[in-house]
Coordinates of C-alpha atoms in Angstrom, one line a residue:
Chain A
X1 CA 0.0 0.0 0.0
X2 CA 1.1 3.6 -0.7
X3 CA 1.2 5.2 2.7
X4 CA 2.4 9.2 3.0
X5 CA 3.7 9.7 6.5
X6 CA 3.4 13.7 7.7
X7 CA 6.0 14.0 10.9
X8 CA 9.4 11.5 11.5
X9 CA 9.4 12.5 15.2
X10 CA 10.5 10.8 18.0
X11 CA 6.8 8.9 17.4
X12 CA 6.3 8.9 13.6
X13 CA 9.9 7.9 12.3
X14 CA 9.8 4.4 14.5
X15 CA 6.1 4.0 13.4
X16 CA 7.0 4.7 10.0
X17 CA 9.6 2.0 10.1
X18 CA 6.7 -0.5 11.1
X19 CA 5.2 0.2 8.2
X20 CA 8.0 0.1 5.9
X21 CA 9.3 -3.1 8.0
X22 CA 5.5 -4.5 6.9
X23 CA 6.5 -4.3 2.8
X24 CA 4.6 -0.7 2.6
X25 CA 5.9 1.6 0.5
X26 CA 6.1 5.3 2.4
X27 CA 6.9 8.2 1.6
X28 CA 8.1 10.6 4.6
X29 CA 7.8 14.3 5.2
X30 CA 9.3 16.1 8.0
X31 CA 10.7 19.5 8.9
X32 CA 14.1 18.7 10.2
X33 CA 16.5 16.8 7.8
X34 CA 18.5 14.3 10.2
X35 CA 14.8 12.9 11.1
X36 CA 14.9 12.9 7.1
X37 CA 18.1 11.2 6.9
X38 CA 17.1 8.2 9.2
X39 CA 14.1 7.5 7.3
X40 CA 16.3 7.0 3.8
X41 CA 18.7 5.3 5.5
X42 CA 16.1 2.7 6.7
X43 CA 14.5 2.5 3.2
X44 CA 11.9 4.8 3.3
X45 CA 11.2 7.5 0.6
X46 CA 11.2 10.9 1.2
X47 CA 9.5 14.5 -0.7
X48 CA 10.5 17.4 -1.1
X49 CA 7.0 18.8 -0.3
X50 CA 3.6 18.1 1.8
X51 CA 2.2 18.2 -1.8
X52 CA 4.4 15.8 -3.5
X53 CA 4.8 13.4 -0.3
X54 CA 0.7 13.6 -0.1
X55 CA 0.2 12.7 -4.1
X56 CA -0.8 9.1 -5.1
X57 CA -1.1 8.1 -1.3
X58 CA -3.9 5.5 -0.2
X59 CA -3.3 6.6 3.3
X60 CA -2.1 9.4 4.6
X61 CA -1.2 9.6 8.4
X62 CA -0.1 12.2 10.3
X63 CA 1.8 12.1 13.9
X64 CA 2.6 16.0 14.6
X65 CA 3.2 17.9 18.3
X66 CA -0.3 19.9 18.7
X67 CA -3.8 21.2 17.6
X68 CA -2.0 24.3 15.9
X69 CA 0.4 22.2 13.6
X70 CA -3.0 19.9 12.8
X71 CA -4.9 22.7 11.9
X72 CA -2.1 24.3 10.2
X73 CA -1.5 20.8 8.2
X74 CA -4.9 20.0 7.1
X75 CA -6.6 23.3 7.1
X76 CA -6.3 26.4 4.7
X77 CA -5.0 26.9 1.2
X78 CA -1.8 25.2 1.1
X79 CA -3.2 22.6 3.5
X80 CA -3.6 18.8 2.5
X81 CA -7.4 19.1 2.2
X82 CA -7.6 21.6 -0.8
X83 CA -4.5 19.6 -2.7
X84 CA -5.1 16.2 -1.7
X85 CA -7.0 13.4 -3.5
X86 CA -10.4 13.0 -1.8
X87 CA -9.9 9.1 -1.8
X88 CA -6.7 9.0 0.3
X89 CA -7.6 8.0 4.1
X90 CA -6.5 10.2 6.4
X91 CA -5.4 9.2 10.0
X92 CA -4.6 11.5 12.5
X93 CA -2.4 10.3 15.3
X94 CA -1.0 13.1 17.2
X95 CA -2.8 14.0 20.5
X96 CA -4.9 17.1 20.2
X97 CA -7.9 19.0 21.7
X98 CA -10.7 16.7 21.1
X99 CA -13.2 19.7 19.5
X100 CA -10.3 20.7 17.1
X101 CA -10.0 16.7 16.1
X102 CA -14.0 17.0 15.4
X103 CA -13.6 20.2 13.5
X104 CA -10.9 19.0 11.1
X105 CA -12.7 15.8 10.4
X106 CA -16.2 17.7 9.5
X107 CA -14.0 19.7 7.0
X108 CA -12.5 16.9 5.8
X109 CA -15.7 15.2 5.6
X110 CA -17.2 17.8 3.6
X111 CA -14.7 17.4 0.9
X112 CA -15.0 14.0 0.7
X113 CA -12.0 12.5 2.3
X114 CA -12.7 9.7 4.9
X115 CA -10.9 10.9 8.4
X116 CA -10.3 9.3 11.6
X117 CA -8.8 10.0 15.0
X118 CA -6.0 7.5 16.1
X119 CA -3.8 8.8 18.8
X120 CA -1.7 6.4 20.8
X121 CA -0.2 5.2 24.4
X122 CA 2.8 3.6 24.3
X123 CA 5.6 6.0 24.4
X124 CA 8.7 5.6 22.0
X125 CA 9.4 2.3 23.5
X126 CA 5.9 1.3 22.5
X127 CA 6.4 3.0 18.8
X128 CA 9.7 0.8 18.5
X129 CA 8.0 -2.1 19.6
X130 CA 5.0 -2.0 17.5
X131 CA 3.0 -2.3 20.6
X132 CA 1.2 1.0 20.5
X133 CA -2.4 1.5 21.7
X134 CA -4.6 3.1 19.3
X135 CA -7.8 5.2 20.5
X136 CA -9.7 5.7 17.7
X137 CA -12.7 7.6 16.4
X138 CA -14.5 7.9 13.5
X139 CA -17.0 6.1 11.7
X140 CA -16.7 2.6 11.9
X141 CA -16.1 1.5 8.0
X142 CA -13.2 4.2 8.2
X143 CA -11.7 2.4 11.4
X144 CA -12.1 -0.8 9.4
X145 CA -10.0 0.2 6.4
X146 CA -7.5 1.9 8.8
X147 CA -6.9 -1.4 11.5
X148 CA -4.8 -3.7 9.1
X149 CA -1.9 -0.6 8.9
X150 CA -2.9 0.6 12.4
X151 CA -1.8 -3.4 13.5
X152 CA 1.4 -3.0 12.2
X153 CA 2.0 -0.5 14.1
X154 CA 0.1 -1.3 17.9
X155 CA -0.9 -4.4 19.5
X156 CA -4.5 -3.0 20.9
X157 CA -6.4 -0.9 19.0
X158 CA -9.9 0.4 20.4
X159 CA -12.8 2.1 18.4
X160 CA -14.1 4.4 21.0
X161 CA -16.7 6.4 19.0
X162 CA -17.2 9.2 16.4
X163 CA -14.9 11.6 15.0
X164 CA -13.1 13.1 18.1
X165 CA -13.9 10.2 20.6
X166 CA -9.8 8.6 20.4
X167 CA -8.8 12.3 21.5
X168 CA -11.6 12.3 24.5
X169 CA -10.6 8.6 25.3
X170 CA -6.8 9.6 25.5
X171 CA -7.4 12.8 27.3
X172 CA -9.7 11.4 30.3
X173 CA -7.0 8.1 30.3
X174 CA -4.4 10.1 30.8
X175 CA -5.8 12.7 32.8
X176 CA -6.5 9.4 35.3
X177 CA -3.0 8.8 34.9
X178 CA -1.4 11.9 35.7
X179 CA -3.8 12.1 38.8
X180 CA -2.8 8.6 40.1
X181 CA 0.7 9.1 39.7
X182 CA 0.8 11.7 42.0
X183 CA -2.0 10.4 44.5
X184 CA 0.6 7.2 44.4
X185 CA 3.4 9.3 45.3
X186 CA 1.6 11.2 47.9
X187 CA 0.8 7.8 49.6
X188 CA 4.6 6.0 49.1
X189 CA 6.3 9.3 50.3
X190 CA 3.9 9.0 53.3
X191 CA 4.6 5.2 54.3
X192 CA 8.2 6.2 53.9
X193 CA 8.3 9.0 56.3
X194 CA 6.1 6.3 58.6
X195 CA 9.3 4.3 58.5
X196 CA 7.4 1.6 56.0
X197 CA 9.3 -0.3 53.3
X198 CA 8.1 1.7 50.1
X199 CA 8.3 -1.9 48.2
X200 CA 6.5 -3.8 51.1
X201 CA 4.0 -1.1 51.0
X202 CA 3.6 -1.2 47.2
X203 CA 3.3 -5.1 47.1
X204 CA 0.3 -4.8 49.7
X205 CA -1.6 -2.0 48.1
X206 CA -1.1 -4.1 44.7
X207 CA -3.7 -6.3 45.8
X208 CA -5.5 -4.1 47.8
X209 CA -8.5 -1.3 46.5
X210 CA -5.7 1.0 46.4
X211 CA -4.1 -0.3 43.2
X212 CA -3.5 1.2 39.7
X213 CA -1.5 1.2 36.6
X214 CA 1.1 3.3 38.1
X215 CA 1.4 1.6 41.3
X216 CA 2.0 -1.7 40.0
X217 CA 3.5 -1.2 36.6
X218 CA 5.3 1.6 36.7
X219 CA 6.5 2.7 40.4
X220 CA 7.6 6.2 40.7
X221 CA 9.7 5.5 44.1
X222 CA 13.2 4.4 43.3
X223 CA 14.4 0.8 43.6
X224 CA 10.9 -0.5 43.9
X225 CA 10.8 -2.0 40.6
X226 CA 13.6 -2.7 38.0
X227 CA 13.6 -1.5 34.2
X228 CA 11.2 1.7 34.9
X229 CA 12.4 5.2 34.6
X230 CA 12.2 5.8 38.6
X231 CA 15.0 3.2 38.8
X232 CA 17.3 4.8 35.7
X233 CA 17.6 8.7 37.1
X234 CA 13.9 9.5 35.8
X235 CA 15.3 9.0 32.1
X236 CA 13.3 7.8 29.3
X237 CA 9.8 7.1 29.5
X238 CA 6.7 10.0 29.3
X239 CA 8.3 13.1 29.9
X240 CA 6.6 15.7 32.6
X241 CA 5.6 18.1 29.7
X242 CA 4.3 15.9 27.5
X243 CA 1.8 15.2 30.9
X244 CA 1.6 18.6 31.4
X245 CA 0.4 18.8 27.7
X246 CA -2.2 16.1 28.1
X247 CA -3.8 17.7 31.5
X248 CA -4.3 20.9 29.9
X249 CA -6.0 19.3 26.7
X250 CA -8.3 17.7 29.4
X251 CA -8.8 21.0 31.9
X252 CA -9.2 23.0 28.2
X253 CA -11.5 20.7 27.2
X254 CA -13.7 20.5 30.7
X255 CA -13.7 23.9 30.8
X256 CA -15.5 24.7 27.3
X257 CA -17.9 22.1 28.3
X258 CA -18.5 23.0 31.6
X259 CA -17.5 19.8 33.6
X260 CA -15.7 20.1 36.6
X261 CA -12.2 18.4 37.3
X262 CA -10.9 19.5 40.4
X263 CA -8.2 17.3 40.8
X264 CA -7.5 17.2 37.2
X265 CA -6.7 20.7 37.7
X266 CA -4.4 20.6 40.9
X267 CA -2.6 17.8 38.6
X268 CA -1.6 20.1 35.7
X269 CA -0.6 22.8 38.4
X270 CA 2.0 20.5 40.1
X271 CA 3.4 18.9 36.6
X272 CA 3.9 22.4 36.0
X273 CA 5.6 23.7 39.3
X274 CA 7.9 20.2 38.6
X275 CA 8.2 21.3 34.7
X276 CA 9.4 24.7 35.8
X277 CA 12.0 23.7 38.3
X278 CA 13.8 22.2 35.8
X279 CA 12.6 18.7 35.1
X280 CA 10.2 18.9 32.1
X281 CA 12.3 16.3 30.2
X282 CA 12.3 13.9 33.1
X283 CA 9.7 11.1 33.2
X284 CA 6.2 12.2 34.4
X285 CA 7.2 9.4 37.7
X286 CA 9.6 12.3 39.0
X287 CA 7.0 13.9 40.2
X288 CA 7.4 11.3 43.1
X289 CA 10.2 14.0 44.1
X290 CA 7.8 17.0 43.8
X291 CA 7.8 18.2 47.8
Chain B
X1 CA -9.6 -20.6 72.4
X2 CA -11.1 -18.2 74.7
X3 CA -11.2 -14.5 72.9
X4 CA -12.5 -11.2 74.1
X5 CA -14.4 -9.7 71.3
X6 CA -14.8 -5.9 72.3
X7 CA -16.8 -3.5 69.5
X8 CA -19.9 -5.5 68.1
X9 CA -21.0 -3.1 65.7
X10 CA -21.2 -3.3 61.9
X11 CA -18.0 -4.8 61.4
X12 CA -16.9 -5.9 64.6
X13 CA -20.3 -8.2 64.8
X14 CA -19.9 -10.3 62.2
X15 CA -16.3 -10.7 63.1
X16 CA -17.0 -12.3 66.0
X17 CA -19.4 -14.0 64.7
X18 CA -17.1 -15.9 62.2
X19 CA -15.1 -16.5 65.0
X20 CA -17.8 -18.7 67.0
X21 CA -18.6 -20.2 64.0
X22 CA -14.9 -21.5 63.6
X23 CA -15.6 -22.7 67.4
X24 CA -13.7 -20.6 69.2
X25 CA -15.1 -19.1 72.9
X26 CA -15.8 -15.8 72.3
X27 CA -17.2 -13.0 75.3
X28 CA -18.0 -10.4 73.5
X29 CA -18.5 -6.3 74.8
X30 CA -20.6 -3.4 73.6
X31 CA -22.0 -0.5 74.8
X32 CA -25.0 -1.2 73.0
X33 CA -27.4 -3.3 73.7
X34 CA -29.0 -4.4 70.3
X35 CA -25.9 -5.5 69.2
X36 CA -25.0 -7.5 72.2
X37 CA -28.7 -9.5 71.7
X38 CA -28.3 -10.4 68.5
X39 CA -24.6 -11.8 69.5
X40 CA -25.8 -13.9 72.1
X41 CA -29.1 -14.7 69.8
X42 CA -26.1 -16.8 67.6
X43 CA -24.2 -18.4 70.6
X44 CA -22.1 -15.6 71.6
X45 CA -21.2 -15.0 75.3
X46 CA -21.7 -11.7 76.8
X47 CA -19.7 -9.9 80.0
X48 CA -21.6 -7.3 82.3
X49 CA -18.0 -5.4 81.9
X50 CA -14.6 -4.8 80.2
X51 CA -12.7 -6.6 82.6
X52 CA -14.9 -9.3 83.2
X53 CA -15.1 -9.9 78.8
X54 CA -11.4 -10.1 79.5
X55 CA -10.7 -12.0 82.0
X56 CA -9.4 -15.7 81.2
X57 CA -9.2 -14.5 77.6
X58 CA -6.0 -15.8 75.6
X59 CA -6.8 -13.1 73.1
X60 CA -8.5 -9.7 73.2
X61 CA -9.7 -8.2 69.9
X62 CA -10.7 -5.1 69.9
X63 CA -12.9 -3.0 66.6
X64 CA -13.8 0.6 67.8
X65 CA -14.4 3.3 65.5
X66 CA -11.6 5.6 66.2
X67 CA -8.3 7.2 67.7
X68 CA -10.6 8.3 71.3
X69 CA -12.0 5.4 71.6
X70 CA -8.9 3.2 71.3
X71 CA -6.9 5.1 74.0
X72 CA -10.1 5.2 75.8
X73 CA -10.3 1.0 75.8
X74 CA -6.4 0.5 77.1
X75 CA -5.2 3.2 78.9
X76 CA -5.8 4.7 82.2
X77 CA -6.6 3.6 85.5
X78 CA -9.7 1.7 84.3
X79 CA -7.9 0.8 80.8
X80 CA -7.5 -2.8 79.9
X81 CA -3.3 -2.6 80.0
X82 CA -4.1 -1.8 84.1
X83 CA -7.1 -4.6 84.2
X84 CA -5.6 -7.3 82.3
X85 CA -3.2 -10.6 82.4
X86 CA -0.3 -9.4 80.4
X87 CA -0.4 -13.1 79.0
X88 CA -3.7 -11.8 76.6
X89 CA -2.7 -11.3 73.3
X90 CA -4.0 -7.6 72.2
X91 CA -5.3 -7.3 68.3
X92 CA -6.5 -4.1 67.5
X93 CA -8.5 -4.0 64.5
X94 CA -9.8 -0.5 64.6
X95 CA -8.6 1.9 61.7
X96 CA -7.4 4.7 64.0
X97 CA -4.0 6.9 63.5
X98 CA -0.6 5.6 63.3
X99 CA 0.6 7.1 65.9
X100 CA -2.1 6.5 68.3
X101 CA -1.6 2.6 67.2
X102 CA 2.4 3.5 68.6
X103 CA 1.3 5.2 71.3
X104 CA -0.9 2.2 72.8
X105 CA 1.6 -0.3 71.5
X106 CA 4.4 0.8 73.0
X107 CA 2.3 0.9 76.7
X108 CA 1.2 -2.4 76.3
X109 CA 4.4 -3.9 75.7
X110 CA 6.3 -1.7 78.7
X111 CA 3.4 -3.2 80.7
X112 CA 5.0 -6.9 79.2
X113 CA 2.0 -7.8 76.6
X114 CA 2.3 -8.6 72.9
X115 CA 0.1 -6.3 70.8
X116 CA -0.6 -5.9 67.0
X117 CA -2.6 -3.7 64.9
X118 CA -4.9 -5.2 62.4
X119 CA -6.7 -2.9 60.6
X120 CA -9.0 -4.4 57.8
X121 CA -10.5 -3.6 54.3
X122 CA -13.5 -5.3 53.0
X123 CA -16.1 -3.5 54.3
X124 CA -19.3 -4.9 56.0
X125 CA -19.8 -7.4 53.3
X126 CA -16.2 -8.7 54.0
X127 CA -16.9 -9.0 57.0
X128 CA -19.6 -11.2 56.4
X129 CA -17.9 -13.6 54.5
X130 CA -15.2 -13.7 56.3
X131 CA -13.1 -12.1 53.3
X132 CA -11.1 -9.0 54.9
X133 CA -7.7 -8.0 54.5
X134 CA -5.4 -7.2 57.5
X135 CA -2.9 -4.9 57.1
X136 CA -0.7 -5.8 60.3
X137 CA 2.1 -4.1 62.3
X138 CA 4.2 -5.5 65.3
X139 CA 6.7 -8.1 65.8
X140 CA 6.4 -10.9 63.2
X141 CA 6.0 -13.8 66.5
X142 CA 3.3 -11.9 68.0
X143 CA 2.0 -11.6 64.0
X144 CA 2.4 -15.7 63.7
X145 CA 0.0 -16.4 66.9
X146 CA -2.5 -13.8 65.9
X147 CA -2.5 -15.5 62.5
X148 CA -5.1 -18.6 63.1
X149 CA -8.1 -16.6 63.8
X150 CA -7.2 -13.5 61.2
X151 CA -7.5 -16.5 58.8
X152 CA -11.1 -17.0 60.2
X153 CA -11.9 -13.6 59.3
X154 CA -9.9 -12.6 56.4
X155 CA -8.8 -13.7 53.2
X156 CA -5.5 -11.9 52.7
X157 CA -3.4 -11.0 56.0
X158 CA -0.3 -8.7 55.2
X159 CA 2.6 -8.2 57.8
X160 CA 3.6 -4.7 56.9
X161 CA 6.3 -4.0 59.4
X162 CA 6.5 -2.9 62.8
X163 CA 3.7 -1.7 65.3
X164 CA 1.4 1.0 63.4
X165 CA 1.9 0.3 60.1
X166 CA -0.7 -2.0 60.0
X167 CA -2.6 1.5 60.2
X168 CA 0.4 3.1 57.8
X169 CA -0.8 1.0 55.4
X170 CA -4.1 1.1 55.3
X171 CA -4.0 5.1 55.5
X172 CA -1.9 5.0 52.3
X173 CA -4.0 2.7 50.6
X174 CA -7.1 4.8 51.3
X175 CA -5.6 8.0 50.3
X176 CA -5.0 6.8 46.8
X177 CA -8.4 4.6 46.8
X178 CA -10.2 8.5 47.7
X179 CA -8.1 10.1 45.2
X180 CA -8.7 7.7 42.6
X181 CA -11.8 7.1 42.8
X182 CA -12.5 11.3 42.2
X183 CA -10.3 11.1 39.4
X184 CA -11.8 8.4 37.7
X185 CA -15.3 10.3 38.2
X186 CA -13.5 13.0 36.6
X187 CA -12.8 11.2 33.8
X188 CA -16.0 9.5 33.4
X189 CA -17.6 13.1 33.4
X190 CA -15.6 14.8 31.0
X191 CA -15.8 11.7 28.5
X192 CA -20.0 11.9 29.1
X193 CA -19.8 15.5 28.3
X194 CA -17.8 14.8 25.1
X195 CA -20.7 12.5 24.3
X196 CA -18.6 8.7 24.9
X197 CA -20.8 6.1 25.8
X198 CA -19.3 5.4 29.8
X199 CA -19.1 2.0 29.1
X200 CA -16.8 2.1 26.4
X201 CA -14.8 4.5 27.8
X202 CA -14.3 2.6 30.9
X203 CA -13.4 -0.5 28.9
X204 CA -10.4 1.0 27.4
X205 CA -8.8 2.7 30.0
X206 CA -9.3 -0.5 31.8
X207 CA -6.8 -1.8 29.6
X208 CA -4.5 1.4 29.4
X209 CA -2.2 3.2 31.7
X210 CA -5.5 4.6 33.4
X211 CA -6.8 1.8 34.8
X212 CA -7.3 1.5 38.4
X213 CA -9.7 -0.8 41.5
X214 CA -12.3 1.6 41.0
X215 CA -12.6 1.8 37.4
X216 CA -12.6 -1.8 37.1
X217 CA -13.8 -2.8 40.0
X218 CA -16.0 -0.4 41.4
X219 CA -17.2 2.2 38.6
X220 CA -18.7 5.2 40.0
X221 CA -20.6 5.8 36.9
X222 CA -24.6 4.0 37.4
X223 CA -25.3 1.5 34.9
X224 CA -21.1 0.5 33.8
X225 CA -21.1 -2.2 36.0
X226 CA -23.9 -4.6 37.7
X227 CA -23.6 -5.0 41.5
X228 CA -21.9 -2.2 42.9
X229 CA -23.3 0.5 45.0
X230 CA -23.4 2.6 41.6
X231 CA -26.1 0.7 40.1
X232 CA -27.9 0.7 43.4
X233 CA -28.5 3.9 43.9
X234 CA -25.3 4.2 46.0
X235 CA -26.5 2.2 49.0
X236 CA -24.1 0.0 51.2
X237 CA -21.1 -0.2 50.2
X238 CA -18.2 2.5 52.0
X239 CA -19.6 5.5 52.9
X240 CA -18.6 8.6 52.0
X241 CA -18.2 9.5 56.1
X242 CA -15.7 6.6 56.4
X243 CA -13.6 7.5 53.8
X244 CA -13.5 10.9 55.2
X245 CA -12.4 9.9 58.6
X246 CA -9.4 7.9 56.9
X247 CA -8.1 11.2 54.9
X248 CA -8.5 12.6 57.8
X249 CA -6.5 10.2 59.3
X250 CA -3.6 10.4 56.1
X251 CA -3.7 14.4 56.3
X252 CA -3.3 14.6 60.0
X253 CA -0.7 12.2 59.5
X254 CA 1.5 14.0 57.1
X255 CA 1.0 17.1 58.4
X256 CA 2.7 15.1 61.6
X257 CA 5.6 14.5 59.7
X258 CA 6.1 17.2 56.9
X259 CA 5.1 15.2 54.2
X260 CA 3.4 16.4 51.2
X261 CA 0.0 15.0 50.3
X262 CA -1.6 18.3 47.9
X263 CA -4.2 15.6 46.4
X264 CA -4.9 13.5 49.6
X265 CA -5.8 17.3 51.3
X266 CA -8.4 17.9 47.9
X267 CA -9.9 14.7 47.8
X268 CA -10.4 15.6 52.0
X269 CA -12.0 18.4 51.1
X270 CA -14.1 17.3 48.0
X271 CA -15.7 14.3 49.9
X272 CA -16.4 16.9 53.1
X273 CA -18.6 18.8 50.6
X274 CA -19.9 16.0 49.4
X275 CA -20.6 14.8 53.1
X276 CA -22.1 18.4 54.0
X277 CA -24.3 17.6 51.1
X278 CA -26.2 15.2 53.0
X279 CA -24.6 12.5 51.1
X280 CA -22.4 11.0 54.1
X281 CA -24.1 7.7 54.6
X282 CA -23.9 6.9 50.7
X283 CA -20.9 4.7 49.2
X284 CA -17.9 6.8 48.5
X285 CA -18.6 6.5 44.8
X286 CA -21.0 8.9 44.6
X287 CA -18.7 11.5 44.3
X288 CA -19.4 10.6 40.6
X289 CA -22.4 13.7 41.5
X290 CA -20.4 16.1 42.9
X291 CA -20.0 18.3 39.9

């Protein structure tokens, strides 16, 4: 299949490879030329424009850092959707707002072109692996053509509901995820000043009502678990910003619809008193040292 | 064995009751006299007094509802540490601070008794069925003897260290069960508002880094799952006053020691409006309404 692939980020260029790994033939675009150069040098094709890279495409996917670079790709004059061919698929994977997701897909609609939501969970470790998830939305015949590329990229892929629903599903999962990663490290920094053993403590709330993803998968307290960020120096992983991003999607989002997230809110602020002192790179799980 | 049972209220009742059953000699004490009949209406023995309920007893457990009433039962002049053969194994199974649980250890052992804290999780139902957790602290012999009748009453019985963090524990895992459960209902909200079915939503974060024991096992939202106090209108279950008294217990705890629990002190203050409501004698879940 003839795949164009907008965006060789840290995300896109090691999906990209999945596909190319899968006998696909892509073609890459991307802004910064060594991102460019690893693609070639793994086989992949590369254009010299959006235009040119978007031409003769079945599919078109796009993995980019926000709403605005979306908007900006899709939308407009020079954007894909007033030079592309109406029968190319289009697949959005970044993470954006869910309402701008919903908008761009109603334009996109309205020309013709099928259009789909797909961001993913997973992290660049997941991206490598070919072990993303995939929340998805759009209409279901459009999900259907999308899920034999989408599986060579992810292992669980998840059709959560119309246009916009894979960027409501991501935000409120990981909205969840930044709150209980700091609930987590409220409670472990607690036993520990108690004088509890952090990893006696964690093995005991595992199978009590107190467990979650972060707790048992991915302990923020040092030395608890092997081969998680917490135990390499915070490196790797889900960096605090890209969190930060996430929770202000979701208290953005809350707030044009009126629903209240208290604690979603007093989430984003600490990320972002962490973020600010330095440590936006580090893995969200740092925030176990936020005092 | 001969046991003191002292506390036959909504959990300590059926406790003892479990107890008997296994065919042990259990005296039971309460201040109230309901309670007391239906004890002896299933076998139980009865004392006119404290000291007579503990007299001859080879273990003493006691299951009061808090801190006060804990220091009320062993210390002092007319306490049991004064009233008692040293011999009698002390459990206390009250949820009450970690401190306090120090504070009474500490005297009963200087006064040459072996005591433990066994706080439990499980609720009334637990209780029932004789499927409780303990989360214990004290010295791993005195642990070992307690262990034959925590078995009658529990399913899972965790040694978490020394005296008090039995109560360490369970404070810990409360705090993130409070917090966790709000920010699941946050979640669940925001997707609603975005127009996700609940259900779905709820199915994949259950298998993504969101998932958590309420989500899955306990969804706030009416109608995701069958059987839990959500689909019930919110009856039985944990009520929203319990939950408050335990972060109550975490706050006051970390304010104790310095430590830093930001969400723990929210969630406090979120289910005390909730409570102020009217709503204190509904399961925690219902939080899920306070918008």
């Amino acid at each position: 299949m003839k795949i164009a692939f907008i965006g060789l980020g840290n995300m896109g260029l090691p999906m990209a490879l999945n596909l190319l790994k899968a006998g696909h033939l892509v073609t890459g675009f991307d802004l910064v030329k060594s991102q460019l150069d690893l693609f070639t040098a793994a086989g992949g094709a590369i254009a010299p424009d959006l235009k040119t890279a978007a031409k003769d495409a079945e599919v078109l996917i796009s993995m980019l850092p926000a709403s605005k670079h979306v908007e900006g790709l899709y939308l407009g004059e020079e954007g894909l959707l007033a030079n592309t061919n109406p029968k190319t698929l289009l697949i959005d994977c970044s993470t954006i707002s869910p309402k701008v997701a919903q908008a761009v897909a109603t334009k996109a609609k309205a020309k013709g072109f099928a259009m789909i939501d797909a961001p993913v969970s997973g992290g660049t470790a997941g991206a490598q692996a070919g072990t993303l998830t995939f929340m998805v939305g759009g209409d279901a015949s459009d999900v259907e053509r999308a899920h034999p590329l989408l599986e060579k990229m992810g292992k669980n892929i998840f059709h959560a509901g119309a246009s916009g629903a894979g960027q409501t599903v991501k935000v409120c999962n990981n909205m969840i995820l930044g709150i209980q990663m700091l609930g987590t490290s409220e409670a472990l920094r607690l036993g520990i000043a108690n004088g509890i053993d952090p990893k006696v403590l964690s093995d005991i709330i595992s199978k009590s009502s107190g467990r979650n993803w972060a707790l048992e998968l991915y302990n923020p307290c040092p030395g608890v678990m092997e081969n998680v960020p917490s135990s390499k120096g915070y490196a790797g992983g889900f960096g605090v910003d890209l969190m930060l991003k996430d929770l202000g999607l979701a208290v953005e989002n809350a707030e044009g619809l009126g629903a209240s997230v208290p604690l979603g809110e007093l989430a984003k602020q600490l990320y972002e008193t962490h973020s600010k002192a330095g440590n936006g790179q580090l893995d969200f799980s740092s925030v176990f040292n936020l005092k």
